[in-house]
Coordinates of C-alpha atoms (C1' of nucleotides) in Angstrom, one line a residue:
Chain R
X1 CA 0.0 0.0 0.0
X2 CA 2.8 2.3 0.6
X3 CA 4.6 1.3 -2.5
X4 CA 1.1 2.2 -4.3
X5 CA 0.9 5.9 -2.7
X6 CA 4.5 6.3 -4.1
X7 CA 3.6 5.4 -7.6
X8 CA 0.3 7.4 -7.1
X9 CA 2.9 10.3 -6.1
X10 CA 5.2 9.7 -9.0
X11 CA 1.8 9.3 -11.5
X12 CA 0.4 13.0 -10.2
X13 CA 3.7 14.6 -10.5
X14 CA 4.5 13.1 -13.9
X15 CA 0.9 15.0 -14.8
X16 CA -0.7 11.7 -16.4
X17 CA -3.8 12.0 -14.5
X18 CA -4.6 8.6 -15.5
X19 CA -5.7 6.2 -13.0
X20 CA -8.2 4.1 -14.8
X21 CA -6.3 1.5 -17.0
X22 CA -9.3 1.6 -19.2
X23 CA -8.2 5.1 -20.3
X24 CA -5.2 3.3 -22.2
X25 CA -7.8 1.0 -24.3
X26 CA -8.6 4.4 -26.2
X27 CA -5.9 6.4 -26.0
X28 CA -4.4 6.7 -29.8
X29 CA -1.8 8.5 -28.3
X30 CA 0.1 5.0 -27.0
X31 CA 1.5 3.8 -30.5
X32 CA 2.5 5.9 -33.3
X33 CA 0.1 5.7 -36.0
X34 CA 1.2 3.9 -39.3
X35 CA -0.7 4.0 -42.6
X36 CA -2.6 1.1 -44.1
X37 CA -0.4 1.3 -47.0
X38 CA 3.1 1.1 -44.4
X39 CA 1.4 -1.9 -42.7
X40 CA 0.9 -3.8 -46.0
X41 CA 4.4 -3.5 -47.0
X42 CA 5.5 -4.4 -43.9
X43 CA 3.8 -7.6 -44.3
X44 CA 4.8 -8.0 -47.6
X45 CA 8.2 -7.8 -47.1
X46 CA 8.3 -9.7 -44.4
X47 CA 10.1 -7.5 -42.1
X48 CA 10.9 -8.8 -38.3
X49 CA 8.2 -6.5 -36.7
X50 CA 5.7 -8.2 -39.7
X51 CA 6.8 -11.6 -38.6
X52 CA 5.5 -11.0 -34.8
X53 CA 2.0 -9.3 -35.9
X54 CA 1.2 -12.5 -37.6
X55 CA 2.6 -15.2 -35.4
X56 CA 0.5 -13.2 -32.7
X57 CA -2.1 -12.4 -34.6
X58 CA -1.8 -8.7 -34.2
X59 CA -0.4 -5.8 -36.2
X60 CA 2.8 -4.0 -35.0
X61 CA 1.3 -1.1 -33.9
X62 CA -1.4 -3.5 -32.0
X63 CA 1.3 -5.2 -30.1
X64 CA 3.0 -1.9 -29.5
X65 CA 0.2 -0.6 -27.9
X66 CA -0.9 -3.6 -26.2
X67 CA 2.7 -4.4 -24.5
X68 CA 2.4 -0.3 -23.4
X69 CA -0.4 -0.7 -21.9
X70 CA 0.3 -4.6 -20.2
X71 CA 3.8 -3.1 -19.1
X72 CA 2.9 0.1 -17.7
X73 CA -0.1 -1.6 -15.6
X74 CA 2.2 -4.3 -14.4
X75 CA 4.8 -1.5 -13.1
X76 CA 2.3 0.4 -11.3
X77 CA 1.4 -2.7 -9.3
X78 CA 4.8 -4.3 -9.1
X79 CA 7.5 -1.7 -9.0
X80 CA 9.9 -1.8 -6.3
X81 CA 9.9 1.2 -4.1
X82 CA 13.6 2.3 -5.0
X83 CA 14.8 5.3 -3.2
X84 CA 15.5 7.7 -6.5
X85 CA 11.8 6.6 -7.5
X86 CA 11.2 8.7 -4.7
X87 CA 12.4 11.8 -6.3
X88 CA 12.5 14.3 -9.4
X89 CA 15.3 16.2 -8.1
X90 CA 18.0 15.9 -11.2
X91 CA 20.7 15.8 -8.8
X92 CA 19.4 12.6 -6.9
X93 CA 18.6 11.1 -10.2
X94 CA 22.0 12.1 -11.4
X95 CA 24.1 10.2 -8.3
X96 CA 21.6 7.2 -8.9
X97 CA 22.3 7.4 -12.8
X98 CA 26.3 7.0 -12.2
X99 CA 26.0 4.6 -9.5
X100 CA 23.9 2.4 -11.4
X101 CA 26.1 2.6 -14.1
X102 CA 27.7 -1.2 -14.6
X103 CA 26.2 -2.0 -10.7
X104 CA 23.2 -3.5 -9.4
X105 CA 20.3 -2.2 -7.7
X106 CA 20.8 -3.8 -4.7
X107 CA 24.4 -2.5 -4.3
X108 CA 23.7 0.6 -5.0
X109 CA 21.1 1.3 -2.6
X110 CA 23.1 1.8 0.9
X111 CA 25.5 3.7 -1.3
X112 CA 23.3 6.0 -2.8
X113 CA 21.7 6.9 1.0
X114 CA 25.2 7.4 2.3
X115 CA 26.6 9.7 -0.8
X116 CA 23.5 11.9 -0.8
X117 CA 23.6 12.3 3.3
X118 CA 27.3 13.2 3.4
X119 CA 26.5 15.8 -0.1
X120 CA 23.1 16.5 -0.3
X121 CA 23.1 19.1 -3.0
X122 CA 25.1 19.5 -6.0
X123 CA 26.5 22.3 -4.6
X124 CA 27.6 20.1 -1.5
X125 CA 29.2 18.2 -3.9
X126 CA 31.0 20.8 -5.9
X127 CA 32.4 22.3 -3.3
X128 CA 33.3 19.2 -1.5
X129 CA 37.3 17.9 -1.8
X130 CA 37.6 15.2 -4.3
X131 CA 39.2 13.0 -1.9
X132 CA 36.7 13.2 0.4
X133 CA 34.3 12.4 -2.6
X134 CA 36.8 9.2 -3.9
X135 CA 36.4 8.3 0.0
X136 CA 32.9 8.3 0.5
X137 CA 32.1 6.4 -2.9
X138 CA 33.6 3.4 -1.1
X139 CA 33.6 0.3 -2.5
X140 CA 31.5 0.6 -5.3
X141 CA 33.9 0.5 -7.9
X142 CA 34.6 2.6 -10.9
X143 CA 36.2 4.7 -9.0
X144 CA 36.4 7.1 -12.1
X145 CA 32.5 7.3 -11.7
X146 CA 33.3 9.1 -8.4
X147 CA 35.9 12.1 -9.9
X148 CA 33.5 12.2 -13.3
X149 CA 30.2 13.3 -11.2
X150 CA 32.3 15.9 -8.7
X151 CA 33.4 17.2 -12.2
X152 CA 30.3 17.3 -13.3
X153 CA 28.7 18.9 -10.4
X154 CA 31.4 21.7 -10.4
X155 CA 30.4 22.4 -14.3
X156 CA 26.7 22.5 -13.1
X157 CA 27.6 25.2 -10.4
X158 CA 30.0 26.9 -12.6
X159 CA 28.4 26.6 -15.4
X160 CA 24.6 26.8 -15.1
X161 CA 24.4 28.3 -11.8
X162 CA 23.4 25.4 -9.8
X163 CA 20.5 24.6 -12.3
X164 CA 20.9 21.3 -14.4
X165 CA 20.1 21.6 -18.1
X166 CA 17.2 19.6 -18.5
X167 CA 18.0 18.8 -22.1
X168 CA 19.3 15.3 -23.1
X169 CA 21.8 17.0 -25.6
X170 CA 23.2 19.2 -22.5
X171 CA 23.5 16.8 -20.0
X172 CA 25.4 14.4 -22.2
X173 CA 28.3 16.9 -22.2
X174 CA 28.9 16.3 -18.6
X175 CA 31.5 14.2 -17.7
X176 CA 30.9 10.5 -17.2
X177 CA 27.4 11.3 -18.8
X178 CA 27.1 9.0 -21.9
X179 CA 24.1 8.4 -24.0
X180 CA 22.1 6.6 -21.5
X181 CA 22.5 8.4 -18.6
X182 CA 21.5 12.2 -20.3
X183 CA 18.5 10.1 -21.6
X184 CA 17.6 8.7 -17.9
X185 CA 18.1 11.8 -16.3
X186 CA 16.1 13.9 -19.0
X187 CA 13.3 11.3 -18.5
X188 CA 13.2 10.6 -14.9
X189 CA 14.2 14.4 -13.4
X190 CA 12.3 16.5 -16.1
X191 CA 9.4 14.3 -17.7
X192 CA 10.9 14.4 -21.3
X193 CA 9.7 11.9 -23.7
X194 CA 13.1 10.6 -24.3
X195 CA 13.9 6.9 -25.8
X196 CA 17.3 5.7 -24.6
X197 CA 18.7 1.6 -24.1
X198 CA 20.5 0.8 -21.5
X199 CA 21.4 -3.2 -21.1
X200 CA 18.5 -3.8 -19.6
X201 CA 15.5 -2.2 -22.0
X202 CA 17.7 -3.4 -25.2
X203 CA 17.0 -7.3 -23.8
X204 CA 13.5 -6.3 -23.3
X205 CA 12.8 -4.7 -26.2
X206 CA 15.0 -6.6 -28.6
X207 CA 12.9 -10.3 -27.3
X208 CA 9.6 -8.8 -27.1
X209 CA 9.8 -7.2 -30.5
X210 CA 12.4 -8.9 -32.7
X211 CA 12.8 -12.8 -31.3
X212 CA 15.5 -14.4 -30.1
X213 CA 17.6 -14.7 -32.9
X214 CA 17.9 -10.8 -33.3
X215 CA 21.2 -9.1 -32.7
X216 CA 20.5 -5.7 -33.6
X217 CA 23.3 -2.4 -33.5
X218 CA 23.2 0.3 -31.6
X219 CA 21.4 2.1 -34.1
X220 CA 18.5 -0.3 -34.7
X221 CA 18.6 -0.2 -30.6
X222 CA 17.9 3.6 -30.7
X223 CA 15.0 3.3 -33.5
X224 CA 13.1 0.6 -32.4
X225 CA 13.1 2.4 -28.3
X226 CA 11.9 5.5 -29.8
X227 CA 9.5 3.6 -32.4
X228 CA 7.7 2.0 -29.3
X229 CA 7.8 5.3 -26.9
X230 CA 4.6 6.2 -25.9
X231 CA 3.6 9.7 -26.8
X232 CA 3.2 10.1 -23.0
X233 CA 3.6 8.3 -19.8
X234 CA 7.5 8.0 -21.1
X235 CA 8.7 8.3 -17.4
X236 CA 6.6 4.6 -16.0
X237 CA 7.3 3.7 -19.6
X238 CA 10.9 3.5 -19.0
X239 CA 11.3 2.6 -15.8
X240 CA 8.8 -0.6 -16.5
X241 CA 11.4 -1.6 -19.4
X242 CA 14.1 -1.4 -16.7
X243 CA 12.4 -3.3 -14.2
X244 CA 10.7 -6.1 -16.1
X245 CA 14.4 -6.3 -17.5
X246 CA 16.1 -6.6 -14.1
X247 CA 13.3 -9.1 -12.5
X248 CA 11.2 -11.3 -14.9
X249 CA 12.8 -11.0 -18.6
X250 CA 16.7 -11.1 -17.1
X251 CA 19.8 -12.5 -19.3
X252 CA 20.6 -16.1 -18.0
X253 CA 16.9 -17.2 -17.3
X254 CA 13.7 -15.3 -17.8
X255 CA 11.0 -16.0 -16.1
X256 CA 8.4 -16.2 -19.2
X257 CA 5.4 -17.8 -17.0
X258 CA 5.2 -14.8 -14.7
X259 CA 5.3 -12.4 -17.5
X260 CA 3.0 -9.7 -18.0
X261 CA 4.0 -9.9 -21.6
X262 CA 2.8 -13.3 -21.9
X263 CA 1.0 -13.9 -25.5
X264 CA 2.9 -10.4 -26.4
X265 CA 6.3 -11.4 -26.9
X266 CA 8.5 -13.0 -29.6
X267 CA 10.8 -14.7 -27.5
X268 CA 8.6 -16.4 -25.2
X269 CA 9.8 -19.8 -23.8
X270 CA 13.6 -18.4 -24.7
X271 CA 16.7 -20.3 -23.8
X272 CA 18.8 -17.8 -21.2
X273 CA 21.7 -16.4 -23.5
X274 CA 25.3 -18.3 -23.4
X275 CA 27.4 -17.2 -20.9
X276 CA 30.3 -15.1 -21.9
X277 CA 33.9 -15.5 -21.4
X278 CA 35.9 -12.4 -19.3
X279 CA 39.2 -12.3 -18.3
X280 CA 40.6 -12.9 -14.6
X281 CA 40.3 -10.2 -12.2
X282 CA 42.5 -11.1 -9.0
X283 CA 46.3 -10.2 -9.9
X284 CA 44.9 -8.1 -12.8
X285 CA 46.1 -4.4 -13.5
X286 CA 42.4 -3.1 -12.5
X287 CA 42.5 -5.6 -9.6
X288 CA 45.4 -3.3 -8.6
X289 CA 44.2 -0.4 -9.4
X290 CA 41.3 -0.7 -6.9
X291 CA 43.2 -2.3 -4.0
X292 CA 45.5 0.8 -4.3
X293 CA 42.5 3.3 -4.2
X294 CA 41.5 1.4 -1.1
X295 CA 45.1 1.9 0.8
X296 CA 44.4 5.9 0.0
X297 CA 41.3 5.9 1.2
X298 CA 42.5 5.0 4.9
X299 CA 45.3 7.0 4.4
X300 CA 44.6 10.9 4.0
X301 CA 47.7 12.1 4.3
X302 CA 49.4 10.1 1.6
X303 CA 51.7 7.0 1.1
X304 CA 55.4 6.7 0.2
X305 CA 55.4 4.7 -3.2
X306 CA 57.5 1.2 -1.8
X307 CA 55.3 1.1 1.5
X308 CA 52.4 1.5 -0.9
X309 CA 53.3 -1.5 -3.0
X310 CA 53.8 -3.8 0.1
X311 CA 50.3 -2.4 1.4
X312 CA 48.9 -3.6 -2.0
X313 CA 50.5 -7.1 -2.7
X314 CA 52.7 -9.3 -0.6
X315 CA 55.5 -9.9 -3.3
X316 CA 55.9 -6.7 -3.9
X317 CA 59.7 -5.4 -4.3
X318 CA 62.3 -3.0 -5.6
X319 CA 61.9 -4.5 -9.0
X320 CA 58.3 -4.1 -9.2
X321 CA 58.7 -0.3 -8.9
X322 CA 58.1 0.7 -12.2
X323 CA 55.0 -1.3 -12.4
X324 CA 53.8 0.3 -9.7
X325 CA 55.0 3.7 -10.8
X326 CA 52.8 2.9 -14.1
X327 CA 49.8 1.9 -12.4
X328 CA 50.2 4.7 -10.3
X329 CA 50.2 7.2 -13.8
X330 CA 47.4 5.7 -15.0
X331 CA 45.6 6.8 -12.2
X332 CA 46.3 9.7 -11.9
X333 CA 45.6 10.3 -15.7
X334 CA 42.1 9.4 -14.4
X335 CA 42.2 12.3 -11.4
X336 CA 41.4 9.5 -8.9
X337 CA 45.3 9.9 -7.6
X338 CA 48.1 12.6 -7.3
X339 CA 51.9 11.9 -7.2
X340 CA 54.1 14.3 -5.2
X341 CA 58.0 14.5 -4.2
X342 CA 58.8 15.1 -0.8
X343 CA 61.7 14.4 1.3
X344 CA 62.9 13.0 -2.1
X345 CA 60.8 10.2 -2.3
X346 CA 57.6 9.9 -4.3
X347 CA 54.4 9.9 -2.1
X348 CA 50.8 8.9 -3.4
X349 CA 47.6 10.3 -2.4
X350 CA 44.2 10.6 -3.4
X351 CA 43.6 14.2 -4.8
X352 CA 42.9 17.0 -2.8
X353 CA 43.5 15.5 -0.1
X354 CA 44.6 17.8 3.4
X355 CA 48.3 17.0 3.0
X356 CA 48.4 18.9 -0.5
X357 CA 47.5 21.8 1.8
X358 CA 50.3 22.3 2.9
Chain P
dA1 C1' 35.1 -1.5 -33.2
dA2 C1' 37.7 -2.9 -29.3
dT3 C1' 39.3 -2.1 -24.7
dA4 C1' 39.9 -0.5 -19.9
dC5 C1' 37.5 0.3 -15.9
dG6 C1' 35.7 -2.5 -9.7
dG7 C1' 33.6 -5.2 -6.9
dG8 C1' 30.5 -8.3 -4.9
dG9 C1' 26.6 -11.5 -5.1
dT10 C1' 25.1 -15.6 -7.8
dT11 C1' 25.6 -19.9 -10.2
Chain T
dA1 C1' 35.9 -19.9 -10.8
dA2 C1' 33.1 -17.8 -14.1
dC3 C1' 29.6 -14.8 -14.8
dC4 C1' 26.7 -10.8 -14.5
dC5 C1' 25.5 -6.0 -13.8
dA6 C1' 20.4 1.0 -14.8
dG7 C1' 27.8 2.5 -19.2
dT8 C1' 31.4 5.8 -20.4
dA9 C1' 35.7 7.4 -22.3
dT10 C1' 39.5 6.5 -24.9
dT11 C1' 42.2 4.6 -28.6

DNA sequence: AATACGGGGTT
DNA sequence: AACCCAGTATT
């Protein structure tokens, strides 16, 4: 019952005024409208989205609408009551954005409370030290994720006053703000009716609409979100891809018999998709990379380079110095560390850090 | 287009 | 131990 005041919250602020899910039945506004003349050829040629009409009996633009409406209803009953659900502020959504980014749900979630209670506005954030930013992001990894978004939220101080852009096109020029994340942020913190894929909604949307054997680019990806996009509603719209995506229609085994998109989608009854091969992580450079952010992170004032490599890995010695002295570049390439001289020997730190103070 | 980038829960 | 995850930037 709570979770259903939230989504009646969300629904009011969104400005749908639509609480009856009979109103979707009529609403023409759901699917795009395609001529009798577009349909035929579809059919006659065959194409993918053809193929699906007839195997379930429908036309595209029927099982367009009909998956809108399915989807959307299923969300409002099912969604999980995620903390930047609770919010249209573009900076919460922002920090929920990034954090999300590569990282699951449940991960994120003690994170995201922490981050936001330690720099509750963007101009917290901006005006906060970047080590204490590296330090409080923690062990969610990416660590780059942490000196992107205080760069960002200095440009959105600097920049635009405090006050994010609330265009797609603007926001993607923020550091660490890809394609996906503008799209997200447009959608969720301003209402725009914006189509964007993230790993989730291309699953979705490439099973329900083009079958299993599908593999389609990035740039079918883009046409086929925005060819489905309901006129309105884009906000639930999204988020339902997202979350039918993350908890019925995942990668290794969908649940098709609890699908609200049962007798809707072409993949139904799919195989979960192979597994994929990725390289080891323990002893690997980004392995390293991490474990080193982590000695920083208790250590404010810095580390001597040698002490730093026994802190990081027992076998460390004098003849792994340049290794570590390359590691050590990269990140700091990446602003997540600074290299300094002092008492001529090298001392690491993360940046911004008290020590550099003096 | 391919690759680097973290870390932890799940299988 | 391998795999997966609300991606982005760089080469």
């Amino acid at each position: 019952m709570f979770r259903a005041r939230i989504l009646v919250a969300v629904a009011e602020q969104m400005d749908s005024g639509l609480s009856e899910v009979g109103m979707l039945d009529g609403a023409a506004s759901w699917a795009g409208e395609r001529t009798t003349s577009e349909r035929l050829s579809m059919r006659r040629e065959g194409s993918a989205a053809g193929q699906v009409a007839e195997r379930l009996g429908q036309s595209p633009e029927e099982q367009i609408r009909a998956v809108q409406r399915r989807l959307v209803d299923w969300y409002r009953r099912e969604a999980r009551d995620l903390p930047w659900r609770r919010t249209r502020d573009p900076y919460r959504i922002l920090v929920s954005e990034v954090m999300l980014q590569q990282t699951q749900v449940e991960r994120v979630i003690p994170y995201y409370e922490v981050f936001l209670a330690r720099f509750p506005t963007v101009e917290a954030l901006a005006s906060a030290a970047l080590a204490e930013v590296i330090a409080v992001w923690g062990g969610l990894g990416y660590n780059r994720r942490a000196v992107y978004l205080w760069r960002a939220a200095r440009e959105i101080v600097e920049r635009w006053g405090g006050r994010f852009p609330g265009e797609r096109r603007l926001l993607e020029r923020l550091p660490g703000v890809g394609r996906y994340t503008a799209g997200a942020v447009a959608c969720f913190a301003f209402g725009e009716r914006v189509a964007f894929w993230d790993t989730n909604i291309a699953r979705v949307l490439r099973r329900v609409f083009l079958g299993p054997e599908a593999r389609p680019g990035r740039r079918e990806l883009d046409e086929l979100a925005e060819r489905v996009l309901p006129l309105d509603r884009a906000y639930e719209w999204n988020q339902a891809l997202m979350e039918l995506g993350a908890r019925i229609c995942s990668a290794r085994r969908p649940r098709c018999e609890i699908c609200p998109l049962c007798g809707l989608c072409r993949s139904v009854g799919t195989e979960g998709e192979s597994r994929r091969r990725g390289g080891r992580f323990e002893g690997s450079r980004r392995y390293y990379r991490g474990r080193i952010v982590a000695v920083l992170r208790q250590h404010p004032r810095g580390v001597p380079l040698d002490e730093l490599g026994r802190l990081v890995r027992a076998d460390y010695g004098c003849q792994a110095r340049d290794w570590l002295r390359g590691v050590l570049e990269g990140l700091a390439r990446d602003g997540l560390v600074e290299l300094a001289e002092e008492r001529g020997e090298y001392v690491a730190r993360l940046p911004g850090s008290e020590a550099t103070e003096r």
